[in-house]
């Protein structure tokens, strides 16, 4: 079945361009012109991915994203935000709100299509095994063992949970706040800078000399487990 993409955008020319390119790529396209309509269509049609404009009439893109994340049925729905050039702060806020990715207008169509493919791929459930692998890194969840290139790595409990979370969501960028919530929990008051400390320890532990750094620092946004440099 063709994956269904909901395009939430109030600019008609952009909607036409998106529909044309997405359909050419084999996707099914649904359109919403404002935030309210978007919420309604998400509940009704259950799209596989949402392309969400930031500046929307009635309900802003960020509010739509917040509502998507709040509901258990749509919590894992991939959302790619479309932001206008220069709204750097928006990217960070978008990611904090739970968008999976963002793309700045004007964007290149091939790049957008690549981001969509990545977001849809991420969505596929991981095989139900007690082991996660990324690049040459392996984490054995049951045995609490981590190894890279066959070398056993000792991690403290926080670094272990941090790595486990990142390996469950490879190539996704998480803000410090998102990592705090995921790894430390909502109720614990820890400074966002604490995340940097544990990321540093994790990096030191998993990257041996001559190996590529598997943790990508995204300026002003956060961290990702990623073999690709920025
Ligand atoms: Ca707009």
PDB file of C-alpha atoms and ligand atoms in Angstrom:
ATOM      1  CA  UNK A   1       0.000   0.000   0.000  1.00  0.00           C
ATOM      2  CA  UNK A   2       1.188   3.499  -0.837  1.00  0.00           C
ATOM      3  CA  UNK A   3       2.271   5.492   2.204  1.00  0.00           C
ATOM      4  CA  UNK A   4      -0.078   8.388   2.814  1.00  0.00           C
ATOM      5  CA  UNK A   5       1.348  11.852   3.440  1.00  0.00           C
ATOM      6  CA  UNK A   6      -0.660  14.692   4.890  1.00  0.00           C
ATOM      7  CA  UNK A   7       0.541  18.057   3.581  1.00  0.00           C
ATOM      8  CA  UNK A   8      -0.416  20.881   5.932  1.00  0.00           C
ATOM      9  CA  UNK A   9       0.297  24.120   4.127  1.00  0.00           C
ATOM     10  CA  UNK A  10      -1.730  27.270   3.399  1.00  0.00           C
ATOM     11  CA  UNK A  11       0.291  28.381   0.391  1.00  0.00           C
ATOM     12  CA  UNK A  12      -1.534  26.951  -2.624  1.00  0.00           C
ATOM     13  CA  UNK A  13       1.431  27.016  -5.030  1.00  0.00           C
ATOM     14  CA  UNK A  14       3.570  25.099  -2.575  1.00  0.00           C
ATOM     15  CA  UNK A  15       0.822  22.530  -2.045  1.00  0.00           C
ATOM     16  CA  UNK A  16       0.622  21.993  -5.822  1.00  0.00           C
ATOM     17  CA  UNK A  17       4.384  21.528  -6.045  1.00  0.00           C
ATOM     18  CA  UNK A  18       4.422  19.119  -3.107  1.00  0.00           C
ATOM     19  CA  UNK A  19       1.469  17.087  -4.360  1.00  0.00           C
ATOM     20  CA  UNK A  20       2.998  16.752  -7.819  1.00  0.00           C
ATOM     21  CA  UNK A  21       6.372  15.573  -6.528  1.00  0.00           C
ATOM     22  CA  UNK A  22       5.025  13.311  -3.807  1.00  0.00           C
ATOM     23  CA  UNK A  23       2.582  11.587  -6.150  1.00  0.00           C
ATOM     24  CA  UNK A  24       5.329  11.136  -8.723  1.00  0.00           C
ATOM     25  CA  UNK A  25       7.309   9.398  -6.003  1.00  0.00           C
ATOM     26  CA  UNK A  26       4.397   7.039  -5.338  1.00  0.00           C
ATOM     27  CA  UNK A  27       2.883   8.569  -2.230  1.00  0.00           C
ATOM     28  CA  UNK A  28      -0.781   9.185  -1.609  1.00  0.00           C
ATOM     29  CA  UNK A  29      -1.362  12.845  -0.734  1.00  0.00           C
ATOM     30  CA  UNK A  30      -3.963  14.446   1.532  1.00  0.00           C
ATOM     31  CA  UNK A  31      -4.116  18.221   2.002  1.00  0.00           C
ATOM     32  CA  UNK A  32      -5.012  20.459   4.891  1.00  0.00           C
ATOM     33  CA  UNK A  33      -4.955  24.253   4.640  1.00  0.00           C
ATOM     34  CA  UNK A  34      -4.968  25.044   8.337  1.00  0.00           C
ATOM     35  CA  UNK A  35      -4.157  23.512  11.689  1.00  0.00           C
ATOM     36  CA  UNK A  36      -7.714  22.560  12.655  1.00  0.00           C
ATOM     37  CA  UNK A  37      -8.284  20.728   9.409  1.00  0.00           C
ATOM     38  CA  UNK A  38      -4.930  18.991   9.915  1.00  0.00           C
ATOM     39  CA  UNK A  39      -5.956  17.614  13.321  1.00  0.00           C
ATOM     40  CA  UNK A  40      -9.270  16.447  11.915  1.00  0.00           C
ATOM     41  CA  UNK A  41      -7.658  14.681   8.942  1.00  0.00           C
ATOM     42  CA  UNK A  42      -4.995  13.055  11.108  1.00  0.00           C
ATOM     43  CA  UNK A  43      -7.701  11.464  13.236  1.00  0.00           C
ATOM     44  CA  UNK A  44      -9.834  10.535  10.242  1.00  0.00           C
ATOM     45  CA  UNK A  45      -7.337   9.347   7.635  1.00  0.00           C
ATOM     46  CA  UNK A  46      -4.433   8.220   9.815  1.00  0.00           C
ATOM     47  CA  UNK A  47      -1.618   9.344   7.504  1.00  0.00           C
ATOM     48  CA  UNK A  48       1.835   7.712   7.647  1.00  0.00           C
ATOM     49  CA  UNK A  49       3.660  11.031   7.794  1.00  0.00           C
ATOM     50  CA  UNK A  50       2.812  14.720   8.198  1.00  0.00           C
ATOM     51  CA  UNK A  51       4.546  17.553   6.376  1.00  0.00           C
ATOM     52  CA  UNK A  52       3.702  20.467   8.603  1.00  0.00           C
ATOM     53  CA  UNK A  53       4.117  24.135   7.818  1.00  0.00           C
ATOM     54  CA  UNK A  54       5.096  26.309  10.758  1.00  0.00           C
ATOM     55  CA  UNK A  55       3.055  29.389   9.881  1.00  0.00           C
ATOM     56  CA  UNK A  56      -0.551  28.314   9.525  1.00  0.00           C
ATOM     57  CA  UNK A  57      -3.885  30.023   9.972  1.00  0.00           C
ATOM     58  CA  UNK A  58      -6.120  29.116  12.936  1.00  0.00           C
ATOM     59  CA  UNK A  59      -3.722  26.753  14.701  1.00  0.00           C
ATOM     60  CA  UNK A  60       0.061  27.066  14.310  1.00  0.00           C
ATOM     61  CA  UNK A  61       2.206  24.179  13.141  1.00  0.00           C
ATOM     62  CA  UNK A  62       3.815  23.896  16.539  1.00  0.00           C
ATOM     63  CA  UNK A  63       0.427  23.576  18.240  1.00  0.00           C
ATOM     64  CA  UNK A  64      -0.581  20.886  15.744  1.00  0.00           C
ATOM     65  CA  UNK A  65       2.641  19.035  16.491  1.00  0.00           C
ATOM     66  CA  UNK A  66       2.048  19.327  20.213  1.00  0.00           C
ATOM     67  CA  UNK A  67      -1.428  17.833  19.824  1.00  0.00           C
ATOM     68  CA  UNK A  68      -0.101  14.983  17.684  1.00  0.00           C
ATOM     69  CA  UNK A  69       2.436  14.085  20.372  1.00  0.00           C
ATOM     70  CA  UNK A  70      -0.071  14.371  23.176  1.00  0.00           C
ATOM     71  CA  UNK A  71      -2.378  11.659  21.845  1.00  0.00           C
ATOM     72  CA  UNK A  72      -1.212   8.063  22.333  1.00  0.00           C
ATOM     73  CA  UNK A  73      -2.582   7.006  18.897  1.00  0.00           C
ATOM     74  CA  UNK A  74      -0.495   9.602  17.063  1.00  0.00           C
ATOM     75  CA  UNK A  75       2.481   9.899  19.397  1.00  0.00           C
ATOM     76  CA  UNK A  76       4.789   8.050  16.979  1.00  0.00           C
ATOM     77  CA  UNK A  77       3.491   9.645  13.779  1.00  0.00           C
ATOM     78  CA  UNK A  78       6.482  11.092  11.873  1.00  0.00           C
ATOM     79  CA  UNK A  79       6.304  14.882  11.531  1.00  0.00           C
ATOM     80  CA  UNK A  80       8.558  16.970   9.314  1.00  0.00           C
ATOM     81  CA  UNK A  81       8.236  20.696   9.903  1.00  0.00           C
ATOM     82  CA  UNK A  82       8.593  23.246   7.140  1.00  0.00           C
ATOM     83  CA  UNK A  83      10.076  26.497   8.385  1.00  0.00           C
ATOM     84  CA  UNK A  84      10.924  29.766   6.685  1.00  0.00           C
ATOM     85  CA  UNK A  85      14.552  30.675   6.213  1.00  0.00           C
ATOM     86  CA  UNK A  86      16.201  32.438   9.117  1.00  0.00           C
ATOM     87  CA  UNK A  87      13.846  31.206  11.797  1.00  0.00           C
ATOM     88  CA  UNK A  88      16.652  29.363  13.564  1.00  0.00           C
ATOM     89  CA  UNK A  89      14.929  29.430  16.921  1.00  0.00           C
ATOM     90  CA  UNK A  90      11.953  27.710  15.347  1.00  0.00           C
ATOM     91  CA  UNK A  91      14.015  24.667  14.477  1.00  0.00           C
ATOM     92  CA  UNK A  92      14.948  24.133  18.084  1.00  0.00           C
ATOM     93  CA  UNK A  93      11.418  24.771  19.295  1.00  0.00           C
ATOM     94  CA  UNK A  94      10.095  22.458  16.610  1.00  0.00           C
ATOM     95  CA  UNK A  95      12.369  19.651  17.707  1.00  0.00           C
ATOM     96  CA  UNK A  96      11.515  20.289  21.343  1.00  0.00           C
ATOM     97  CA  UNK A  97       7.843  20.009  20.508  1.00  0.00           C
ATOM     98  CA  UNK A  98       8.469  16.614  19.019  1.00  0.00           C
ATOM     99  CA  UNK A  99       8.943  17.148  15.284  1.00  0.00           C
ATOM    100  CA  UNK A 100      11.164  14.406  13.845  1.00  0.00           C
ATOM    101  CA  UNK A 101      12.862  16.682  11.401  1.00  0.00           C
ATOM    102  CA  UNK A 102      12.588  20.130   9.878  1.00  0.00           C
ATOM    103  CA  UNK A 103      13.365  21.538   6.507  1.00  0.00           C
ATOM    104  CA  UNK A 104      13.917  25.185   5.643  1.00  0.00           C
ATOM    105  CA  UNK A 105      12.052  26.888   2.804  1.00  0.00           C
ATOM    106  CA  UNK A 106      12.939  27.206   0.000  1.00  0.00           C
ATOM    107  CA  UNK A 107      13.981  23.555  -0.029  1.00  0.00           C
ATOM    108  CA  UNK A 108      15.162  21.226  -2.731  1.00  0.00           C
ATOM    109  CA  UNK A 109      12.645  18.555  -3.667  1.00  0.00           C
ATOM    110  CA  UNK A 110      15.197  15.683  -3.716  1.00  0.00           C
ATOM    111  CA  UNK A 111      16.304  16.641  -0.215  1.00  0.00           C
ATOM    112  CA  UNK A 112      12.737  16.714   1.043  1.00  0.00           C
ATOM    113  CA  UNK A 113      12.052  13.305  -0.520  1.00  0.00           C
ATOM    114  CA  UNK A 114      15.182  11.904   1.133  1.00  0.00           C
ATOM    115  CA  UNK A 115      14.059  13.224   4.527  1.00  0.00           C
ATOM    116  CA  UNK A 116      10.633  11.672   4.024  1.00  0.00           C
ATOM    117  CA  UNK A 117      12.129   8.286   3.170  1.00  0.00           C
ATOM    118  CA  UNK A 118      14.334   8.428   6.267  1.00  0.00           C
ATOM    119  CA  UNK A 119      11.433   9.376   8.530  1.00  0.00           C
ATOM    120  CA  UNK A 120       9.242   6.586   7.139  1.00  0.00           C
ATOM    121  CA  UNK A 121      12.034   4.027   7.474  1.00  0.00           C
ATOM    122  CA  UNK A 122      12.606   5.010  11.085  1.00  0.00           C
ATOM    123  CA  UNK A 123       8.959   4.306  11.688  1.00  0.00           C
ATOM    124  CA  UNK A 124       9.260   0.591  10.923  1.00  0.00           C
ATOM    125  CA  UNK A 125       9.281  -1.406  14.133  1.00  0.00           C
ATOM    126  CA  UNK A 126      12.649  -2.711  15.265  1.00  0.00           C
ATOM    127  CA  UNK A 127      13.004  -6.506  15.341  1.00  0.00           C
ATOM    128  CA  UNK A 128      12.015  -7.818  18.746  1.00  0.00           C
ATOM    129  CA  UNK A 129      15.423  -8.919  19.863  1.00  0.00           C
ATOM    130  CA  UNK A 130      17.366  -8.093  22.954  1.00  0.00           C
ATOM    131  CA  UNK A 131      20.080  -6.568  20.849  1.00  0.00           C
ATOM    132  CA  UNK A 132      20.483  -3.282  18.989  1.00  0.00           C
ATOM    133  CA  UNK A 133      23.141  -2.587  16.419  1.00  0.00           C
ATOM    134  CA  UNK A 134      24.255   0.646  14.845  1.00  0.00           C
ATOM    135  CA  UNK A 135      27.301   0.792  12.579  1.00  0.00           C
ATOM    136  CA  UNK A 136      29.928  -1.300  14.415  1.00  0.00           C
ATOM    137  CA  UNK A 137      28.317  -0.708  17.790  1.00  0.00           C
ATOM    138  CA  UNK A 138      26.200  -3.375  19.515  1.00  0.00           C
ATOM    139  CA  UNK A 139      24.192  -3.173  22.699  1.00  0.00           C
ATOM    140  CA  UNK A 140      22.862  -6.299  24.373  1.00  0.00           C
ATOM    141  CA  UNK A 141      19.905  -5.098  26.398  1.00  0.00           C
ATOM    142  CA  UNK A 142      19.332  -8.237  28.419  1.00  0.00           C
ATOM    143  CA  UNK A 143      22.975  -8.750  29.284  1.00  0.00           C
ATOM    144  CA  UNK A 144      23.692  -5.011  29.698  1.00  0.00           C
ATOM    145  CA  UNK A 145      26.717  -5.371  27.478  1.00  0.00           C
ATOM    146  CA  UNK A 146      28.051  -2.930  24.920  1.00  0.00           C
ATOM    147  CA  UNK A 147      30.690  -3.607  22.326  1.00  0.00           C
ATOM    148  CA  UNK A 148      32.190  -1.858  19.363  1.00  0.00           C
ATOM    149  CA  UNK A 149      34.235  -3.655  16.733  1.00  0.00           C
ATOM    150  CA  UNK A 150      34.219  -6.668  19.041  1.00  0.00           C
ATOM    151  CA  UNK A 151      35.745  -4.647  21.876  1.00  0.00           C
ATOM    152  CA  UNK A 152      33.850  -4.738  25.158  1.00  0.00           C
ATOM    153  CA  UNK A 153      32.903  -1.298  26.477  1.00  0.00           C
ATOM    154  CA  UNK A 154      32.139  -0.527  30.080  1.00  0.00           C
ATOM    155  CA  UNK A 155      29.457   2.116  30.618  1.00  0.00           C
ATOM    156  CA  UNK A 156      27.930   3.626  33.715  1.00  0.00           C
ATOM    157  CA  UNK A 157      24.146   3.158  34.121  1.00  0.00           C
ATOM    158  CA  UNK A 158      23.253   6.628  32.819  1.00  0.00           C
ATOM    159  CA  UNK A 159      25.502   6.323  29.757  1.00  0.00           C
ATOM    160  CA  UNK A 160      24.019   2.898  29.108  1.00  0.00           C
ATOM    161  CA  UNK A 161      20.454   4.252  29.129  1.00  0.00           C
ATOM    162  CA  UNK A 162      21.509   7.228  27.038  1.00  0.00           C
ATOM    163  CA  UNK A 163      23.102   4.963  24.443  1.00  0.00           C
ATOM    164  CA  UNK A 164      20.144   2.598  24.470  1.00  0.00           C
ATOM    165  CA  UNK A 165      17.781   5.495  23.768  1.00  0.00           C
ATOM    166  CA  UNK A 166      19.963   6.850  20.960  1.00  0.00           C
ATOM    167  CA  UNK A 167      20.292   3.393  19.409  1.00  0.00           C
ATOM    168  CA  UNK A 168      16.533   3.003  19.435  1.00  0.00           C
ATOM    169  CA  UNK A 169      16.283   6.240  17.411  1.00  0.00           C
ATOM    170  CA  UNK A 170      19.349   6.361  15.171  1.00  0.00           C
ATOM    171  CA  UNK A 171      19.972   9.469  13.083  1.00  0.00           C
ATOM    172  CA  UNK A 172      17.338  11.478  14.981  1.00  0.00           C
ATOM    173  CA  UNK A 173      18.382  14.705  16.636  1.00  0.00           C
ATOM    174  CA  UNK A 174      17.300  15.139  20.250  1.00  0.00           C
ATOM    175  CA  UNK A 175      17.483  18.318  22.267  1.00  0.00           C
ATOM    176  CA  UNK A 176      18.989  18.200  25.751  1.00  0.00           C
ATOM    177  CA  UNK A 177      15.484  18.551  27.197  1.00  0.00           C
ATOM    178  CA  UNK A 178      14.206  15.636  25.123  1.00  0.00           C
ATOM    179  CA  UNK A 179      17.109  13.467  26.292  1.00  0.00           C
ATOM    180  CA  UNK A 180      16.507  14.494  29.893  1.00  0.00           C
ATOM    181  CA  UNK A 181      12.880  13.462  29.615  1.00  0.00           C
ATOM    182  CA  UNK A 182      13.669  10.191  27.888  1.00  0.00           C
ATOM    183  CA  UNK A 183      16.647   9.085  29.954  1.00  0.00           C
ATOM    184  CA  UNK A 184      16.262  10.768  33.321  1.00  0.00           C
ATOM    185  CA  UNK A 185      12.481  11.042  33.417  1.00  0.00           C
ATOM    186  CA  UNK A 186      10.112  13.987  33.686  1.00  0.00           C
ATOM    187  CA  UNK A 187      10.105  14.232  37.441  1.00  0.00           C
ATOM    188  CA  UNK A 188      13.778  14.583  38.044  1.00  0.00           C
ATOM    189  CA  UNK A 189      15.239  18.061  38.046  1.00  0.00           C
ATOM    190  CA  UNK A 190      18.523  17.903  36.262  1.00  0.00           C
ATOM    191  CA  UNK A 191      20.210  20.739  34.443  1.00  0.00           C
ATOM    192  CA  UNK A 192      20.312  20.400  30.665  1.00  0.00           C
ATOM    193  CA  UNK A 193      24.094  20.757  30.917  1.00  0.00           C
ATOM    194  CA  UNK A 194      24.200  17.421  32.713  1.00  0.00           C
ATOM    195  CA  UNK A 195      23.369  15.855  29.376  1.00  0.00           C
ATOM    196  CA  UNK A 196      26.568  17.298  27.905  1.00  0.00           C
ATOM    197  CA  UNK A 197      28.592  15.703  30.690  1.00  0.00           C
ATOM    198  CA  UNK A 198      27.137  12.252  30.050  1.00  0.00           C
ATOM    199  CA  UNK A 199      27.417  12.634  26.283  1.00  0.00           C
ATOM    200  CA  UNK A 200      31.093  13.442  26.761  1.00  0.00           C
ATOM    201  CA  UNK A 201      31.596  10.306  28.877  1.00  0.00           C
ATOM    202  CA  UNK A 202      29.687   8.206  26.403  1.00  0.00           C
ATOM    203  CA  UNK A 203      31.757   9.532  23.514  1.00  0.00           C
ATOM    204  CA  UNK A 204      34.976   8.835  25.368  1.00  0.00           C
ATOM    205  CA  UNK A 205      33.868   5.281  26.096  1.00  0.00           C
ATOM    206  CA  UNK A 206      32.596   4.251  22.677  1.00  0.00           C
ATOM    207  CA  UNK A 207      35.071   5.999  20.382  1.00  0.00           C
ATOM    208  CA  UNK A 208      38.525   4.443  20.381  1.00  0.00           C
ATOM    209  CA  UNK A 209      41.438   6.054  18.598  1.00  0.00           C
ATOM    210  CA  UNK A 210      41.019   5.974  14.855  1.00  0.00           C
ATOM    211  CA  UNK A 211      37.288   5.215  15.012  1.00  0.00           C
ATOM    212  CA  UNK A 212      34.718   7.657  13.752  1.00  0.00           C
ATOM    213  CA  UNK A 213      32.746   9.581  16.349  1.00  0.00           C
ATOM    214  CA  UNK A 214      29.272   8.063  16.313  1.00  0.00           C
ATOM    215  CA  UNK A 215      27.694  10.940  18.203  1.00  0.00           C
ATOM    216  CA  UNK A 216      26.853  14.001  16.223  1.00  0.00           C
ATOM    217  CA  UNK A 217      26.522  17.349  17.966  1.00  0.00           C
ATOM    218  CA  UNK A 218      23.989  19.555  16.215  1.00  0.00           C
ATOM    219  CA  UNK A 219      24.611  23.167  17.126  1.00  0.00           C
ATOM    220  CA  UNK A 220      21.788  24.782  19.040  1.00  0.00           C
ATOM    221  CA  UNK A 221      19.692  21.635  18.604  1.00  0.00           C
ATOM    222  CA  UNK A 222      21.193  18.691  20.462  1.00  0.00           C
ATOM    223  CA  UNK A 223      22.658  15.288  19.754  1.00  0.00           C
ATOM    224  CA  UNK A 224      22.169  12.318  17.442  1.00  0.00           C
ATOM    225  CA  UNK A 225      23.661   8.898  16.986  1.00  0.00           C
ATOM    226  CA  UNK A 226      24.871   9.221  13.440  1.00  0.00           C
ATOM    227  CA  UNK A 227      27.734   8.097  11.240  1.00  0.00           C
ATOM    228  CA  UNK A 228      27.215  11.061   8.938  1.00  0.00           C
ATOM    229  CA  UNK A 229      28.968  14.312   9.814  1.00  0.00           C
ATOM    230  CA  UNK A 230      26.861  17.512   9.829  1.00  0.00           C
TER     231      UNK A 230
HETATM  232 CA1  LIG B   1       2.326  29.129   5.737  1.00  0.00          CA
END
